[in-house]
């Protein structure tokens, strides 16, 4: 009886039983550990998201407007990946095109 009482009061054994029941429920409902965690904590703390306290979210790039002085053509871009912008840089050079920046 003493052994049975010690087993009933054993914390480690009760934790193992809980884990077994939890895993059985997860399997029954087709839920994996990652989705279970997201259900319990839908907005995890951002400081723990990446090492060093970084959140992983990048700052949105600023919209830049370039106006070709000869043709009056306008290009609005947040990066250098615009086709017309690339053509301008190839024809006139990067430094010249950066001089066409309006805002």
JSON list of C-alpha atoms in Angstrom, two decimals:
[
{"chain": "A", "resi": 1, "resn": "UNK", "atom": "CA", "xyz": [0.00, 0.00, 0.00]},
{"chain": "A", "resi": 2, "resn": "UNK", "atom": "CA", "xyz": [2.91, 2.32, 0.79]},
{"chain": "A", "resi": 3, "resn": "UNK", "atom": "CA", "xyz": [4.35, 1.73, -2.67]},
{"chain": "A", "resi": 4, "resn": "UNK", "atom": "CA", "xyz": [0.99, 2.43, -4.27]},
{"chain": "A", "resi": 5, "resn": "UNK", "atom": "CA", "xyz": [0.67, 5.70, -2.32]},
{"chain": "A", "resi": 6, "resn": "UNK", "atom": "CA", "xyz": [4.17, 6.80, -3.35]},
{"chain": "A", "resi": 7, "resn": "UNK", "atom": "CA", "xyz": [3.37, 6.03, -6.99]},
{"chain": "A", "resi": 8, "resn": "UNK", "atom": "CA", "xyz": [0.16, 8.07, -6.78]},
{"chain": "A", "resi": 9, "resn": "UNK", "atom": "CA", "xyz": [2.05, 11.02, -5.33]},
{"chain": "A", "resi": 10, "resn": "UNK", "atom": "CA", "xyz": [5.00, 10.74, -7.74]},
{"chain": "A", "resi": 11, "resn": "UNK", "atom": "CA", "xyz": [5.07, 13.95, -9.79]},
{"chain": "A", "resi": 12, "resn": "UNK", "atom": "CA", "xyz": [7.15, 12.49, -12.61]},
{"chain": "A", "resi": 13, "resn": "UNK", "atom": "CA", "xyz": [4.72, 9.64, -13.10]},
{"chain": "A", "resi": 14, "resn": "UNK", "atom": "CA", "xyz": [1.73, 11.99, -13.24]},
{"chain": "A", "resi": 15, "resn": "UNK", "atom": "CA", "xyz": [3.55, 14.17, -15.81]},
{"chain": "A", "resi": 16, "resn": "UNK", "atom": "CA", "xyz": [4.21, 11.10, -17.95]},
{"chain": "A", "resi": 17, "resn": "UNK", "atom": "CA", "xyz": [0.54, 10.14, -17.74]},
{"chain": "A", "resi": 18, "resn": "UNK", "atom": "CA", "xyz": [-0.49, 13.67, -18.74]},
{"chain": "A", "resi": 19, "resn": "UNK", "atom": "CA", "xyz": [1.88, 13.61, -21.70]},
{"chain": "A", "resi": 20, "resn": "UNK", "atom": "CA", "xyz": [0.55, 10.24, -22.85]},
{"chain": "A", "resi": 21, "resn": "UNK", "atom": "CA", "xyz": [-3.05, 11.49, -22.66]},
{"chain": "A", "resi": 22, "resn": "UNK", "atom": "CA", "xyz": [-2.15, 14.71, -24.44]},
{"chain": "A", "resi": 23, "resn": "UNK", "atom": "CA", "xyz": [-0.40, 12.87, -27.27]},
{"chain": "A", "resi": 24, "resn": "UNK", "atom": "CA", "xyz": [-3.39, 10.51, -27.61]},
{"chain": "A", "resi": 25, "resn": "UNK", "atom": "CA", "xyz": [-5.74, 13.49, -27.91]},
{"chain": "A", "resi": 26, "resn": "UNK", "atom": "CA", "xyz": [-3.44, 15.17, -30.43]},
{"chain": "A", "resi": 27, "resn": "UNK", "atom": "CA", "xyz": [-3.42, 12.01, -32.54]},
{"chain": "A", "resi": 28, "resn": "UNK", "atom": "CA", "xyz": [-7.19, 11.62, -32.25]},
{"chain": "A", "resi": 29, "resn": "UNK", "atom": "CA", "xyz": [-7.82, 15.16, -33.52]},
{"chain": "A", "resi": 30, "resn": "UNK", "atom": "CA", "xyz": [-4.91, 15.26, -35.98]},
{"chain": "A", "resi": 31, "resn": "UNK", "atom": "CA", "xyz": [-3.16, 18.16, -34.27]},
{"chain": "A", "resi": 32, "resn": "UNK", "atom": "CA", "xyz": [0.62, 18.47, -34.23]},
{"chain": "A", "resi": 33, "resn": "UNK", "atom": "CA", "xyz": [2.66, 20.09, -31.48]},
{"chain": "A", "resi": 34, "resn": "UNK", "atom": "CA", "xyz": [3.32, 23.31, -33.43]},
{"chain": "A", "resi": 35, "resn": "UNK", "atom": "CA", "xyz": [-0.38, 23.95, -34.08]},
{"chain": "A", "resi": 36, "resn": "UNK", "atom": "CA", "xyz": [-1.22, 23.10, -30.47]},
{"chain": "A", "resi": 37, "resn": "UNK", "atom": "CA", "xyz": [1.26, 25.70, -29.27]},
{"chain": "A", "resi": 38, "resn": "UNK", "atom": "CA", "xyz": [-0.17, 28.28, -31.67]},
{"chain": "A", "resi": 39, "resn": "UNK", "atom": "CA", "xyz": [-3.67, 27.53, -30.31]},
{"chain": "A", "resi": 40, "resn": "UNK", "atom": "CA", "xyz": [-2.55, 28.04, -26.73]},
{"chain": "A", "resi": 41, "resn": "UNK", "atom": "CA", "xyz": [-0.36, 31.09, -27.47]},
{"chain": "A", "resi": 42, "resn": "UNK", "atom": "CA", "xyz": [-1.60, 32.73, -30.69]},
{"chain": "A", "resi": 43, "resn": "UNK", "atom": "CA", "xyz": [0.68, 35.75, -30.24]},
{"chain": "A", "resi": 44, "resn": "UNK", "atom": "CA", "xyz": [4.04, 34.47, -29.01]},
{"chain": "A", "resi": 45, "resn": "UNK", "atom": "CA", "xyz": [6.41, 36.99, -27.56]},
{"chain": "A", "resi": 46, "resn": "UNK", "atom": "CA", "xyz": [8.54, 38.56, -30.29]},
{"chain": "A", "resi": 47, "resn": "UNK", "atom": "CA", "xyz": [11.66, 38.84, -28.17]},
{"chain": "A", "resi": 48, "resn": "UNK", "atom": "CA", "xyz": [11.92, 35.07, -27.95]},
{"chain": "A", "resi": 49, "resn": "UNK", "atom": "CA", "xyz": [11.25, 34.58, -31.67]},
{"chain": "A", "resi": 50, "resn": "UNK", "atom": "CA", "xyz": [14.89, 34.81, -32.75]},
{"chain": "A", "resi": 51, "resn": "UNK", "atom": "CA", "xyz": [18.18, 34.76, -30.87]},
{"chain": "A", "resi": 52, "resn": "UNK", "atom": "CA", "xyz": [19.31, 38.19, -29.79]},
{"chain": "A", "resi": 53, "resn": "UNK", "atom": "CA", "xyz": [15.78, 39.53, -29.41]},
{"chain": "A", "resi": 54, "resn": "UNK", "atom": "CA", "xyz": [15.30, 40.20, -33.14]},
{"chain": "A", "resi": 55, "resn": "UNK", "atom": "CA", "xyz": [11.75, 39.83, -34.38]},
{"chain": "A", "resi": 56, "resn": "UNK", "atom": "CA", "xyz": [12.51, 38.79, -37.94]},
{"chain": "A", "resi": 57, "resn": "UNK", "atom": "CA", "xyz": [10.25, 41.45, -39.40]},
{"chain": "A", "resi": 58, "resn": "UNK", "atom": "CA", "xyz": [11.94, 43.86, -41.78]},
{"chain": "A", "resi": 59, "resn": "UNK", "atom": "CA", "xyz": [11.21, 47.54, -41.88]},
{"chain": "A", "resi": 60, "resn": "UNK", "atom": "CA", "xyz": [9.05, 48.38, -44.89]},
{"chain": "A", "resi": 61, "resn": "UNK", "atom": "CA", "xyz": [11.01, 50.07, -47.67]},
{"chain": "A", "resi": 62, "resn": "UNK", "atom": "CA", "xyz": [10.29, 53.69, -48.42]},
{"chain": "A", "resi": 63, "resn": "UNK", "atom": "CA", "xyz": [8.64, 54.53, -51.76]},
{"chain": "A", "resi": 64, "resn": "UNK", "atom": "CA", "xyz": [10.98, 56.51, -54.04]},
{"chain": "A", "resi": 65, "resn": "UNK", "atom": "CA", "xyz": [9.87, 58.46, -57.07]},
{"chain": "A", "resi": 66, "resn": "UNK", "atom": "CA", "xyz": [12.28, 59.02, -59.95]},
{"chain": "A", "resi": 67, "resn": "UNK", "atom": "CA", "xyz": [11.53, 61.39, -62.89]},
{"chain": "A", "resi": 68, "resn": "UNK", "atom": "CA", "xyz": [13.48, 61.13, -66.15]},
{"chain": "A", "resi": 69, "resn": "UNK", "atom": "CA", "xyz": [14.47, 64.75, -66.98]},
{"chain": "A", "resi": 70, "resn": "UNK", "atom": "CA", "xyz": [14.26, 64.37, -70.77]},
{"chain": "A", "resi": 71, "resn": "UNK", "atom": "CA", "xyz": [11.14, 62.23, -71.23]},
{"chain": "A", "resi": 72, "resn": "UNK", "atom": "CA", "xyz": [9.30, 63.20, -68.05]},
{"chain": "A", "resi": 73, "resn": "UNK", "atom": "CA", "xyz": [8.62, 59.49, -67.37]},
{"chain": "A", "resi": 74, "resn": "UNK", "atom": "CA", "xyz": [8.02, 58.69, -63.70]},
{"chain": "A", "resi": 75, "resn": "UNK", "atom": "CA", "xyz": [8.98, 55.48, -61.89]},
{"chain": "A", "resi": 76, "resn": "UNK", "atom": "CA", "xyz": [7.79, 54.73, -58.36]},
{"chain": "A", "resi": 77, "resn": "UNK", "atom": "CA", "xyz": [9.73, 51.94, -56.67]},
{"chain": "A", "resi": 78, "resn": "UNK", "atom": "CA", "xyz": [10.54, 50.61, -53.22]},
{"chain": "A", "resi": 79, "resn": "UNK", "atom": "CA", "xyz": [13.64, 48.83, -54.48]},
{"chain": "A", "resi": 80, "resn": "UNK", "atom": "CA", "xyz": [15.88, 48.56, -57.51]},
{"chain": "A", "resi": 81, "resn": "UNK", "atom": "CA", "xyz": [13.96, 45.70, -59.10]},
{"chain": "A", "resi": 82, "resn": "UNK", "atom": "CA", "xyz": [11.81, 47.79, -61.46]},
{"chain": "A", "resi": 83, "resn": "UNK", "atom": "CA", "xyz": [12.38, 47.06, -65.20]},
{"chain": "A", "resi": 84, "resn": "UNK", "atom": "CA", "xyz": [12.36, 50.69, -66.35]},
{"chain": "A", "resi": 85, "resn": "UNK", "atom": "CA", "xyz": [14.55, 51.71, -63.42]},
{"chain": "A", "resi": 86, "resn": "UNK", "atom": "CA", "xyz": [17.10, 49.02, -64.36]},
{"chain": "A", "resi": 87, "resn": "UNK", "atom": "CA", "xyz": [17.14, 50.21, -67.98]},
{"chain": "A", "resi": 88, "resn": "UNK", "atom": "CA", "xyz": [17.73, 53.78, -66.85]},
{"chain": "A", "resi": 89, "resn": "UNK", "atom": "CA", "xyz": [20.62, 52.70, -64.65]},
{"chain": "A", "resi": 90, "resn": "UNK", "atom": "CA", "xyz": [22.16, 50.66, -67.49]},
{"chain": "A", "resi": 91, "resn": "UNK", "atom": "CA", "xyz": [21.88, 53.58, -69.96]},
{"chain": "A", "resi": 92, "resn": "UNK", "atom": "CA", "xyz": [22.79, 56.53, -67.75]},
{"chain": "A", "resi": 93, "resn": "UNK", "atom": "CA", "xyz": [24.60, 55.04, -64.75]},
{"chain": "A", "resi": 94, "resn": "UNK", "atom": "CA", "xyz": [23.50, 54.60, -61.18]},
{"chain": "A", "resi": 95, "resn": "UNK", "atom": "CA", "xyz": [24.81, 57.94, -59.92]},
{"chain": "A", "resi": 96, "resn": "UNK", "atom": "CA", "xyz": [22.99, 59.92, -62.61]},
{"chain": "A", "resi": 97, "resn": "UNK", "atom": "CA", "xyz": [19.69, 58.09, -62.05]},
{"chain": "A", "resi": 98, "resn": "UNK", "atom": "CA", "xyz": [19.92, 58.61, -58.27]},
{"chain": "A", "resi": 99, "resn": "UNK", "atom": "CA", "xyz": [20.09, 62.33, -59.06]},
{"chain": "A", "resi": 100, "resn": "UNK", "atom": "CA", "xyz": [16.61, 62.07, -60.58]},
{"chain": "A", "resi": 101, "resn": "UNK", "atom": "CA", "xyz": [15.10, 61.17, -57.20]},
{"chain": "A", "resi": 102, "resn": "UNK", "atom": "CA", "xyz": [12.05, 63.36, -56.51]},
{"chain": "A", "resi": 103, "resn": "UNK", "atom": "CA", "xyz": [11.06, 62.14, -53.04]}
]
